[in-house]
PDB file of N, CA and C in Angstrom:
ATOM      1  N   MET A 196      18.788 -10.320   7.558  1.00  0.00           N
ATOM      2  CA  MET A 196      19.235  -9.912   8.876  1.00  0.00           C
ATOM      3  C   MET A 196      18.202 -10.356   9.905  1.00  0.00           C
ATOM      4  N   LYS A 197      18.653 -11.071  10.904  1.00  0.00           N
ATOM      5  CA  LYS A 197      17.759 -11.562  11.944  1.00  0.00           C
ATOM      6  C   LYS A 197      17.521 -10.462  12.983  1.00  0.00           C
ATOM      7  N   PRO A 198      16.249 -10.234  13.346  1.00  0.00           N
ATOM      8  CA  PRO A 198      15.960  -9.221  14.371  1.00  0.00           C
ATOM      9  C   PRO A 198      16.622  -9.573  15.704  1.00  0.00           C
ATOM     10  N   LYS A 199      16.956  -8.546  16.466  1.00  0.00           N
ATOM     11  CA  LYS A 199      17.605  -8.742  17.761  1.00  0.00           C
ATOM     12  C   LYS A 199      16.612  -9.156  18.846  1.00  0.00           C
ATOM     13  N   PHE A 200      15.313  -8.937  18.596  1.00  0.00           N
ATOM     14  CA  PHE A 200      14.296  -9.358  19.552  1.00  0.00           C
ATOM     15  C   PHE A 200      13.030  -9.712  18.780  1.00  0.00           C
ATOM     16  N   ASP A 201      12.175 -10.504  19.413  1.00  0.00           N
ATOM     17  CA  ASP A 201      10.955 -10.963  18.763  1.00  0.00           C
ATOM     18  C   ASP A 201       9.884  -9.885  18.770  1.00  0.00           C
ATOM     19  N   THR A 202       9.024  -9.937  17.769  1.00  0.00           N
ATOM     20  CA  THR A 202       7.957  -8.936  17.681  1.00  0.00           C
ATOM     21  C   THR A 202       6.983  -9.045  18.842  1.00  0.00           C
ATOM     22  N   HIS A 203       6.807 -10.241  19.409  1.00  0.00           N
ATOM     23  CA  HIS A 203       5.886 -10.363  20.543  1.00  0.00           C
ATOM     24  C   HIS A 203       6.366  -9.543  21.735  1.00  0.00           C
ATOM     25  N   GLU A 204       7.674  -9.299  21.833  1.00  0.00           N
ATOM     26  CA  GLU A 204       8.182  -8.449  22.911  1.00  0.00           C
ATOM     27  C   GLU A 204       7.647  -7.029  22.780  1.00  0.00           C
ATOM     28  N   LEU A 205       7.564  -6.520  21.548  1.00  0.00           N
ATOM     29  CA  LEU A 205       7.039  -5.169  21.339  1.00  0.00           C
ATOM     30  C   LEU A 205       5.560  -5.095  21.675  1.00  0.00           C
ATOM     31  N   VAL A 206       4.818  -6.132  21.306  1.00  0.00           N
ATOM     32  CA  VAL A 206       3.374  -6.135  21.530  1.00  0.00           C
ATOM     33  C   VAL A 206       3.045  -6.221  23.012  1.00  0.00           C
ATOM     34  N   THR A 207       3.809  -7.012  23.760  1.00  0.00           N
ATOM     35  CA  THR A 207       3.497  -7.221  25.176  1.00  0.00           C
ATOM     36  C   THR A 207       4.220  -6.262  26.112  1.00  0.00           C
ATOM     37  N   SER A 208       5.135  -5.468  25.593  1.00  0.00           N
ATOM     38  CA  SER A 208       5.909  -4.560  26.434  1.00  0.00           C
ATOM     39  C   SER A 208       5.054  -3.391  26.918  1.00  0.00           C
ATOM     40  N   PRO A 209       5.229  -2.980  28.183  1.00  0.00           N
ATOM     41  CA  PRO A 209       4.544  -1.763  28.627  1.00  0.00           C
ATOM     42  C   PRO A 209       5.105  -0.556  27.875  1.00  0.00           C
ATOM     43  N   MET A 210       4.299   0.481  27.771  1.00  0.00           N
ATOM     44  CA  MET A 210       4.718   1.679  27.055  1.00  0.00           C
ATOM     45  C   MET A 210       5.486   2.593  28.007  1.00  0.00           C
ATOM     46  N   LYS A 211       6.452   3.312  27.460  1.00  0.00           N
ATOM     47  CA  LYS A 211       7.269   4.239  28.246  1.00  0.00           C
ATOM     48  C   LYS A 211       7.229   5.594  27.552  1.00  0.00           C
ATOM     49  N   HIS A 212       7.027   6.652  28.319  1.00  0.00           N
ATOM     50  CA  HIS A 212       6.925   7.986  27.737  1.00  0.00           C
ATOM     51  C   HIS A 212       8.312   8.604  27.612  1.00  0.00           C
ATOM     52  N   VAL A 213       8.760   8.792  26.379  1.00  0.00           N
ATOM     53  CA  VAL A 213      10.002   9.501  26.065  1.00  0.00           C
ATOM     54  C   VAL A 213       9.677  10.435  24.908  1.00  0.00           C
ATOM     55  N   THR A 214       9.064  11.541  25.198  1.00  0.00           N
ATOM     56  CA  THR A 214       8.529  12.494  24.236  1.00  0.00           C
ATOM     57  C   THR A 214       7.286  11.938  23.556  1.00  0.00           C
ATOM     58  N   MET A 215       7.264  10.647  23.303  1.00  0.00           N
ATOM     59  CA  MET A 215       6.072   9.962  22.804  1.00  0.00           C
ATOM     60  C   MET A 215       6.077   8.568  23.428  1.00  0.00           C
ATOM     61  N   LEU A 216       4.939   7.907  23.421  1.00  0.00           N
ATOM     62  CA  LEU A 216       4.876   6.576  24.018  1.00  0.00           C
ATOM     63  C   LEU A 216       5.491   5.541  23.088  1.00  0.00           C
ATOM     64  N   LEU A 217       6.468   4.828  23.598  1.00  0.00           N
ATOM     65  CA  LEU A 217       7.120   3.747  22.859  1.00  0.00           C
ATOM     66  C   LEU A 217       7.205   2.531  23.774  1.00  0.00           C
ATOM     67  N   PRO A 218       7.255   1.335  23.208  1.00  0.00           N
ATOM     68  CA  PRO A 218       7.401   0.144  24.053  1.00  0.00           C
ATOM     69  C   PRO A 218       8.711   0.201  24.846  1.00  0.00           C
ATOM     70  N   ALA A 219       8.616  -0.101  26.133  1.00  0.00           N
ATOM     71  CA  ALA A 219       9.792  -0.045  27.007  1.00  0.00           C
ATOM     72  C   ALA A 219      10.902  -0.964  26.509  1.00  0.00           C
ATOM     73  N   VAL A 220      10.529  -2.125  25.970  1.00  0.00           N
ATOM     74  CA  VAL A 220      11.551  -3.056  25.482  1.00  0.00           C
ATOM     75  C   VAL A 220      12.330  -2.436  24.321  1.00  0.00           C
ATOM     76  N   LEU A 221      11.681  -1.644  23.493  1.00  0.00           N
ATOM     77  CA  LEU A 221      12.368  -0.982  22.385  1.00  0.00           C
ATOM     78  C   LEU A 221      13.379   0.035  22.914  1.00  0.00           C
ATOM     79  N   ILE A 222      12.972   0.808  23.912  1.00  0.00           N
ATOM     80  CA  ILE A 222      13.863   1.795  24.523  1.00  0.00           C
ATOM     81  C   ILE A 222      15.073   1.101  25.153  1.00  0.00           C
ATOM     82  N   GLU A 223      14.836  -0.017  25.835  1.00  0.00           N
ATOM     83  CA  GLU A 223      15.939  -0.751  26.458  1.00  0.00           C
ATOM     84  C   GLU A 223      16.921  -1.262  25.408  1.00  0.00           C
ATOM     85  N   HIS A 224      16.405  -1.772  24.301  1.00  0.00           N
ATOM     86  CA  HIS A 224      17.286  -2.263  23.232  1.00  0.00           C
ATOM     87  C   HIS A 224      18.073  -1.113  22.598  1.00  0.00           C
ATOM     88  N   ILE A 225      17.437   0.023  22.419  1.00  0.00           N
ATOM     89  CA  ILE A 225      18.135   1.193  21.876  1.00  0.00           C
ATOM     90  C   ILE A 225      19.264   1.606  22.813  1.00  0.00           C
ATOM     91  N   ASP A 226      18.965   1.665  24.109  1.00  0.00           N
ATOM     92  CA  ASP A 226      19.980   2.059  25.088  1.00  0.00           C
ATOM     93  C   ASP A 226      21.160   1.086  25.100  1.00  0.00           C
ATOM     94  N   ARG A 227      20.866  -0.214  25.076  1.00  0.00           N
ATOM     95  CA  ARG A 227      21.946  -1.214  25.082  1.00  0.00           C
ATOM     96  C   ARG A 227      22.773  -1.140  23.805  1.00  0.00           C
ATOM     97  N   ALA A 228      22.104  -0.992  22.671  1.00  0.00           N
ATOM     98  CA  ALA A 228      22.826  -0.919  21.394  1.00  0.00           C
ATOM     99  C   ALA A 228      23.699   0.330  21.333  1.00  0.00           C
ATOM    100  N   ALA A 229      23.184   1.449  21.827  1.00  0.00           N
ATOM    101  CA  ALA A 229      23.961   2.689  21.817  1.00  0.00           C
ATOM    102  C   ALA A 229      25.179   2.573  22.720  1.00  0.00           C
ATOM    103  N   GLN A 230      25.005   1.954  23.882  1.00  0.00           N
ATOM    104  CA  GLN A 230      26.137   1.800  24.799  1.00  0.00           C
ATOM    105  C   GLN A 230      27.173   0.837  24.224  1.00  0.00           C
ATOM    106  N   ALA A 231      26.725  -0.230  23.580  1.00  0.00           N
ATOM    107  CA  ALA A 231      27.665  -1.179  22.966  1.00  0.00           C
ATOM    108  C   ALA A 231      28.402  -0.524  21.803  1.00  0.00           C
ATOM    109  N   ASP A 232      27.711   0.352  21.079  1.00  0.00           N
ATOM    110  CA  ASP A 232      28.313   1.023  19.932  1.00  0.00           C
ATOM    111  C   ASP A 232      29.416   1.989  20.357  1.00  0.00           C
ATOM    112  N   ASP A 233      29.160   2.746  21.429  1.00  0.00           N
ATOM    113  CA  ASP A 233      30.142   3.730  21.883  1.00  0.00           C
ATOM    114  C   ASP A 233      30.013   3.929  23.389  1.00  0.00           C
ATOM    115  N   PRO A 234      30.663   3.081  24.201  1.00  0.00           N
ATOM    116  CA  PRO A 234      30.533   3.185  25.651  1.00  0.00           C
ATOM    117  C   PRO A 234      31.111   4.473  26.236  1.00  0.00           C
ATOM    118  N   SER A 235      31.925   5.192  25.473  1.00  0.00           N
ATOM    119  CA  SER A 235      32.526   6.420  25.997  1.00  0.00           C
ATOM    120  C   SER A 235      31.596   7.628  25.866  1.00  0.00           C
ATOM    121  N   ALA A 236      30.469   7.470  25.178  1.00  0.00           N
ATOM    122  CA  ALA A 236      29.538   8.584  24.979  1.00  0.00           C
ATOM    123  C   ALA A 236      28.236   8.307  25.729  1.00  0.00           C
ATOM    124  N   PRO A 237      28.109   8.815  26.969  1.00  0.00           N
ATOM    125  CA  PRO A 237      26.924   8.508  27.770  1.00  0.00           C
ATOM    126  C   PRO A 237      25.625   9.073  27.197  1.00  0.00           C
ATOM    127  N   ASN A 238      25.693  10.099  26.365  1.00  0.00           N
ATOM    128  CA  ASN A 238      24.472  10.685  25.802  1.00  0.00           C
ATOM    129  C   ASN A 238      24.061  10.051  24.480  1.00  0.00           C
ATOM    130  N   ARG A 239      24.777   9.049  24.052  1.00  0.00           N
ATOM    131  CA  ARG A 239      24.494   8.434  22.746  1.00  0.00           C
ATOM    132  C   ARG A 239      23.091   7.840  22.688  1.00  0.00           C
ATOM    133  N   SER A 240      22.642   7.182  23.768  1.00  0.00           N
ATOM    134  CA  SER A 240      21.318   6.568  23.723  1.00  0.00           C
ATOM    135  C   SER A 240      20.232   7.629  23.618  1.00  0.00           C
ATOM    136  N   SER A 241      20.396   8.764  24.290  1.00  0.00           N
ATOM    137  CA  SER A 241      19.379   9.809  24.169  1.00  0.00           C
ATOM    138  C   SER A 241      19.390  10.401  22.767  1.00  0.00           C
ATOM    139  N   TRP A 242      20.568  10.487  22.133  1.00  0.00           N
ATOM    140  CA  TRP A 242      20.634  10.957  20.749  1.00  0.00           C
ATOM    141  C   TRP A 242      19.912   9.973  19.835  1.00  0.00           C
ATOM    142  N   CYS A 243      20.127   8.678  20.057  1.00  0.00           N
ATOM    143  CA  CYS A 243      19.456   7.649  19.248  1.00  0.00           C
ATOM    144  C   CYS A 243      17.949   7.707  19.442  1.00  0.00           C
ATOM    145  N   ARG A 244      17.512   7.917  20.675  1.00  0.00           N
ATOM    146  CA  ARG A 244      16.072   8.045  20.933  1.00  0.00           C
ATOM    147  C   ARG A 244      15.494   9.237  20.179  1.00  0.00           C
ATOM    148  N   ARG A 245      16.172  10.377  20.260  1.00  0.00           N
ATOM    149  CA  ARG A 245      15.662  11.578  19.581  1.00  0.00           C
ATOM    150  C   ARG A 245      15.599  11.367  18.076  1.00  0.00           C
ATOM    151  N   ALA A 246      16.604  10.711  17.516  1.00  0.00           N
ATOM    152  CA  ALA A 246      16.604  10.435  16.078  1.00  0.00           C
ATOM    153  C   ALA A 246      15.453   9.506  15.706  1.00  0.00           C
ATOM    154  N   LEU A 247      15.213   8.488  16.506  1.00  0.00           N
ATOM    155  CA  LEU A 247      14.110   7.560  16.250  1.00  0.00           C
ATOM    156  C   LEU A 247      12.767   8.276  16.330  1.00  0.00           C
ATOM    157  N   ILE A 248      12.583   9.079  17.361  1.00  0.00           N
ATOM    158  CA  ILE A 248      11.320   9.794  17.539  1.00  0.00           C
ATOM    159  C   ILE A 248      11.099  10.775  16.398  1.00  0.00           C
ATOM    160  N   ALA A 249      12.137  11.478  15.979  1.00  0.00           N
ATOM    161  CA  ALA A 249      12.010  12.409  14.856  1.00  0.00           C
ATOM    162  C   ALA A 249      11.618  11.664  13.584  1.00  0.00           C
ATOM    163  N   ALA A 250      12.216  10.507  13.357  1.00  0.00           N
ATOM    164  CA  ALA A 250      11.873   9.719  12.168  1.00  0.00           C
ATOM    165  C   ALA A 250      10.435   9.221  12.237  1.00  0.00           C
ATOM    166  N   LEU A 251       9.997   8.789  13.406  1.00  0.00           N
ATOM    167  CA  LEU A 251       8.614   8.326  13.553  1.00  0.00           C
ATOM    168  C   LEU A 251       7.622   9.463  13.331  1.00  0.00           C
ATOM    169  N   ARG A 252       7.955  10.652  13.819  1.00  0.00           N
ATOM    170  CA  ARG A 252       7.065  11.804  13.611  1.00  0.00           C
ATOM    171  C   ARG A 252       6.979  12.175  12.136  1.00  0.00           C
ATOM    172  N   ARG A 253       8.113  12.144  11.436  1.00  0.00           N
ATOM    173  CA  ARG A 253       8.092  12.434   9.992  1.00  0.00           C
ATOM    174  C   ARG A 253       7.253  11.404   9.251  1.00  0.00           C
ATOM    175  N   GLU A 254       7.387  10.150   9.640  1.00  0.00           N
ATOM    176  CA  GLU A 254       6.642   9.068   8.993  1.00  0.00           C
ATOM    177  C   GLU A 254       5.138   9.230   9.223  1.00  0.00           C
ATOM    178  N   ALA A 255       4.766   9.669  10.427  1.00  0.00           N
ATOM    179  CA  ALA A 255       3.348   9.818  10.758  1.00  0.00           C
ATOM    180  C   ALA A 255       2.720  11.033  10.091  1.00  0.00           C
ATOM    181  N   ALA A 256       3.524  12.027   9.759  1.00  0.00           N
ATOM    182  CA  ALA A 256       2.989  13.276   9.184  1.00  0.00           C
ATOM    183  C   ALA A 256       2.578  13.119   7.738  1.00  0.00           C
TER     184      ALA A 256
END
């Protein structure tokens, strides 16, 4: 599976605070993917963000 964006985008992206600091480009890709997946659910991207952050916290613990 080919990545949707290059890793250099993550390294050079400014960080954005959404409960924890994440690269802004990652947040933008999550938001776009969530909207493309289900445009009728405006809260889908925030649900995806929360799921990602929860998974990252579990991984770090």
